[in-house]
Coordinates of C-alpha atoms in Angstrom, one line a residue:
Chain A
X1 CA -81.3 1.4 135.0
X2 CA -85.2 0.9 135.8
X3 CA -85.2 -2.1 138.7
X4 CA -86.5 -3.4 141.3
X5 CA -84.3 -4.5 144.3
X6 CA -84.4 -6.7 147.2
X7 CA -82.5 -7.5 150.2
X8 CA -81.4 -9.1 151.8
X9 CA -80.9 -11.8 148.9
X10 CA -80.7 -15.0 151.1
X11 CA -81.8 -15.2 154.7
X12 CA -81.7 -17.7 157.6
X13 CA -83.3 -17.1 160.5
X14 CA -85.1 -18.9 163.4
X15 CA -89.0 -18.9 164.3
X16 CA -89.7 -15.9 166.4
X17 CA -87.0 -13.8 164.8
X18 CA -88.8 -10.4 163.5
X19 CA -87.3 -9.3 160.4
X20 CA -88.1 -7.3 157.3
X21 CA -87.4 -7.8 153.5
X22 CA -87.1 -4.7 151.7
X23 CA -88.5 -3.6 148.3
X24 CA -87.6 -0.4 146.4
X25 CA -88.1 0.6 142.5
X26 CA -86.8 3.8 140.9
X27 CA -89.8 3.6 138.6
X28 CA -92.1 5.9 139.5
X29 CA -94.7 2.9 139.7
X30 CA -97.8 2.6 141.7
X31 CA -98.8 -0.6 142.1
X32 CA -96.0 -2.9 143.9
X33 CA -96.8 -6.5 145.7
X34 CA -95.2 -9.5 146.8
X35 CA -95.5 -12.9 146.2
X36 CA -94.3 -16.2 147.5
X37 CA -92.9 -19.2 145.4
X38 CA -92.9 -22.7 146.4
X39 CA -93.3 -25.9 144.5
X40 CA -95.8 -27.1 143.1
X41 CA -97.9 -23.9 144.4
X42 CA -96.7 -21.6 141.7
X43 CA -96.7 -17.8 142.7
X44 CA -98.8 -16.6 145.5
X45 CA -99.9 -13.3 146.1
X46 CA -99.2 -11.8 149.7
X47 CA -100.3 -7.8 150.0
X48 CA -100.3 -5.4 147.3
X49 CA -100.4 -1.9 147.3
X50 CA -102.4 0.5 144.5
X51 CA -101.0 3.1 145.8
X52 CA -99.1 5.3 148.6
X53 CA -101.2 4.7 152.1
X54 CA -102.9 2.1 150.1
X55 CA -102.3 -1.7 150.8
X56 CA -104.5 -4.8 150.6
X57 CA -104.7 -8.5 151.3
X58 CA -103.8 -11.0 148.8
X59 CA -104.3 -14.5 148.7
X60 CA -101.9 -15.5 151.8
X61 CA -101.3 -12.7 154.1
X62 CA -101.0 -14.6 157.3
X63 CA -98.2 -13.9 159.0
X64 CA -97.0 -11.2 157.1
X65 CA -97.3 -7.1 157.3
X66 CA -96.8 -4.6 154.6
X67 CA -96.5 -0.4 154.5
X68 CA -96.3 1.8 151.8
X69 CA -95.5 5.2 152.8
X70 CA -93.8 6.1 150.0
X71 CA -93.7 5.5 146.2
X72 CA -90.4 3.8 145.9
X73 CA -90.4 1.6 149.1
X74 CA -92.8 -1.8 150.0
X75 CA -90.8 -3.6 152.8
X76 CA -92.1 -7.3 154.2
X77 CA -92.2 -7.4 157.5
X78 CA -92.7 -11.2 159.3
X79 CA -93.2 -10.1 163.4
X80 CA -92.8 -13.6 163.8
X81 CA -91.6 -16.2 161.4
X82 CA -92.7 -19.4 161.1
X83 CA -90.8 -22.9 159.6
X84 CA -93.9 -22.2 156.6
X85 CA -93.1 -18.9 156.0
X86 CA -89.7 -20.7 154.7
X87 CA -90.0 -19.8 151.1
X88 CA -89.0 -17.8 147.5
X89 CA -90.3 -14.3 147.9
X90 CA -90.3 -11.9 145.3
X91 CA -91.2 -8.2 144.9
X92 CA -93.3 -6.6 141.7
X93 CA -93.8 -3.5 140.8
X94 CA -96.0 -1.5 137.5
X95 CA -97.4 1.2 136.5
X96 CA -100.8 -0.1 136.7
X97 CA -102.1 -3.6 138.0
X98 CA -102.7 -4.6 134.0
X99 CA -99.2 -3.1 132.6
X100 CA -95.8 -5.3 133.0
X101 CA -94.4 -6.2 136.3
X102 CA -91.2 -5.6 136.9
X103 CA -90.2 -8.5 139.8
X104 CA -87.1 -8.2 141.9
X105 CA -84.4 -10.9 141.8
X106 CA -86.0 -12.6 144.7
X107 CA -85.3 -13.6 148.8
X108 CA -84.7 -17.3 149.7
X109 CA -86.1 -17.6 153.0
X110 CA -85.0 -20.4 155.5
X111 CA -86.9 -20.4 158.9
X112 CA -85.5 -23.1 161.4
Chain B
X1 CA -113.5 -16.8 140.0
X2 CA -111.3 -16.1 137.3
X3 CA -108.7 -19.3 136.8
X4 CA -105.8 -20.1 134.9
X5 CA -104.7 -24.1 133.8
X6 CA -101.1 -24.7 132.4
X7 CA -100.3 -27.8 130.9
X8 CA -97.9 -29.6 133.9
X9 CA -94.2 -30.1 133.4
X10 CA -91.7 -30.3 133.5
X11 CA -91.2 -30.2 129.7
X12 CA -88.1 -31.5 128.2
X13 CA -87.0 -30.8 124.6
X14 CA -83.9 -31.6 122.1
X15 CA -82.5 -28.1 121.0
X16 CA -84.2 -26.9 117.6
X17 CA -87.2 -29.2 118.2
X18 CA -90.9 -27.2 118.6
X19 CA -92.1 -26.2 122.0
X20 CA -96.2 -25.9 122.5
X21 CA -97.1 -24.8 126.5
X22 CA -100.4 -25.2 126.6
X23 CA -102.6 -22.5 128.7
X24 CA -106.5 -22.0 129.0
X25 CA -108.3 -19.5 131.2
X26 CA -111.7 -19.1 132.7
X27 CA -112.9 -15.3 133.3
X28 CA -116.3 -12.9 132.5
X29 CA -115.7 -10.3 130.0
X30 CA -112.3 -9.8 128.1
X31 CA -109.2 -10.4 130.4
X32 CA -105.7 -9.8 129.2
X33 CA -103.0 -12.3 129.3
X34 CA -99.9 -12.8 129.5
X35 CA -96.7 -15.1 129.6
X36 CA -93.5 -14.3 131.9
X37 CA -90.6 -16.3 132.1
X38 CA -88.6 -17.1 134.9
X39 CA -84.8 -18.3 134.2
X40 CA -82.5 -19.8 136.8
X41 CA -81.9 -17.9 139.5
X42 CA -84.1 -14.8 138.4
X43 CA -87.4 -13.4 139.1
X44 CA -90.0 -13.4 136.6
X45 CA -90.2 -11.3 133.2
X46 CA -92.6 -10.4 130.9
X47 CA -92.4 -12.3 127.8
X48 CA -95.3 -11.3 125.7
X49 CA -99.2 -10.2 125.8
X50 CA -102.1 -9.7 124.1
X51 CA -104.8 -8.0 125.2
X52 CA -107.8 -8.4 122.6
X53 CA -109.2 -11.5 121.4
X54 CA -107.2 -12.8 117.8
X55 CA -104.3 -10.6 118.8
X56 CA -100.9 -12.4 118.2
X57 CA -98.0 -11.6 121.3
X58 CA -94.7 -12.5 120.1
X59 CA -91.4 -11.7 121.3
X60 CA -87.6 -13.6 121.5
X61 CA -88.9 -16.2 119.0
X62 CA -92.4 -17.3 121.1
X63 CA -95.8 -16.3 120.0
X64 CA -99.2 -16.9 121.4
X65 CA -102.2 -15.9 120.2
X66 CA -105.6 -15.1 121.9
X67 CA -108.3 -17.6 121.2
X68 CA -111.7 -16.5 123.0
X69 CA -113.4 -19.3 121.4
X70 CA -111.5 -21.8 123.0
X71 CA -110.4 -19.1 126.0
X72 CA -106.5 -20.3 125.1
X73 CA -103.3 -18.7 125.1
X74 CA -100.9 -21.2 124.2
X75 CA -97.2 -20.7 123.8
X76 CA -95.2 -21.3 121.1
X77 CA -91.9 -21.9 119.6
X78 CA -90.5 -23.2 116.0
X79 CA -87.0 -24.0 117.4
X80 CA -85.8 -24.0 121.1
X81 CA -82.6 -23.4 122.4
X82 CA -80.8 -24.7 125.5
X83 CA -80.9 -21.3 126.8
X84 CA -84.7 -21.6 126.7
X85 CA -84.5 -23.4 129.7
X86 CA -87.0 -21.8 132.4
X87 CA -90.3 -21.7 134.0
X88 CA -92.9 -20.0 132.0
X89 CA -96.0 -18.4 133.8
X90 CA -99.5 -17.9 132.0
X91 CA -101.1 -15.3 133.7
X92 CA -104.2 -13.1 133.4
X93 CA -105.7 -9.9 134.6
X94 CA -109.6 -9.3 134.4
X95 CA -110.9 -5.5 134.0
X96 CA -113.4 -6.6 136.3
X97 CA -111.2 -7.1 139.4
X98 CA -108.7 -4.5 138.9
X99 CA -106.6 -5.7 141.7
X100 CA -104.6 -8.0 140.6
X101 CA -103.1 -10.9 138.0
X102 CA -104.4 -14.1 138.4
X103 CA -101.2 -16.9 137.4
X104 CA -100.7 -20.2 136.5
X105 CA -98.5 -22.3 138.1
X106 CA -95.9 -22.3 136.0
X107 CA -94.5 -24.9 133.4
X108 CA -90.6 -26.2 133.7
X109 CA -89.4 -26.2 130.4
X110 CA -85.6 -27.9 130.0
X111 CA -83.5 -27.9 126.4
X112 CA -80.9 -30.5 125.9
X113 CA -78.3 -30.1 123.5

């Protein structure tokens, strides 16, 4: 089944507290990013990545780091989370930037 | 930039009755756009495109059509259902900045029985 999965699903953590969200797809796609959700603020692009090796800035990257070493995988890593950073994050992946994103089932953030 | 508007919600609805999400975009040249849907609980899927002006996207019932003259791409429904219910995203991706989508903020749409 083509997917893209998350984990972990729900997280509470406290400020400081390095920790990663990780992203994989058994699609074969190249272009995978991750966004934030919060109210009123819709979906916010973090980092994307066009490509293995290849990762760039969205609209809010503070705070946040990214790697793409290989095809499948797109982890989030927060070196040190903040109570902002408390959030919906999700995970998208496609062929292309302009084809259909395929978006995980999402990580609910809490940072106390 | 490039910029997308949704009409704000949240929307609420009697099952069967019509659903009209209005959505408008400003971008140079010929963007593509789209809708995704977000139910409860879930991340976001696509729910239909179009990616030439006058072209009709349809899909589960909804259709919107690509107006360049009045740069809309407003959603549409004869007869909603309860399981309707979601948040539906307008979204856009310009040839010219290859990078990315640029998204609406969403609209909360909610069916009563």
């Amino acid at each position: 089944e083509a997917q893209v999965t998350q984990n972990p699903r729900y997280l509470i953590t406290v400020t400081g507290k390095k920790l990663t969200v990780t992203c994989s797809q058994n699609m074969n796609h190249e272009y995978m990013s991750w966004y934030r959700q919060d109210p009123g603020l819709g979906l916010r692009q973090i980092y994307y990545s066009m490509n293995v090796e290849a990762t760039d800035k969205g609209d809010v990257p503070e705070g946040y780091k990214v790697s793409r070493k290989e095809k499948r995988n797109f982890p989030l890593i927060l070196e040190s989370p903040s109570p902002n950073q408390t959030s919906l994050y999700f995970c998208a992946s496609s062929l292309k930037v302009h084809y259909e994103q395929y978006f995980g089932p999402g990580t609910r953030l809490t940072v106390t | 930039g490039d910029s997308v508007t949704q009409m704000e919600g949240p929307v609420t609805l009697s099952e069967e009755a019509f659903l009209t999400i209005n959505c408008t975009y400003t971008a140079t040249g010929y963007p593509s756009l789209f809708w995704y849907v977000q139910y409860p609980g879930e991340g976001l899927q696509l729910l239909l495109k179009a990616t030439k002006a006058d072209d009709k996207g349809s899909n589960k019932g909804f259709e919107a059509t690509y107006r360049k003259e009045t740069t809309s791409f407003h959603l549409e429904k004869g007869s909603v259902q309860v399981s309707d219910s979601a948040v539906y995203f307008c979204a856009l991706h310009n040839a010219g900045n290859n990078r990315k989508l640029i998204w609406g903020l969403g609209t909360s749409l909610a069916v009563n029985p």
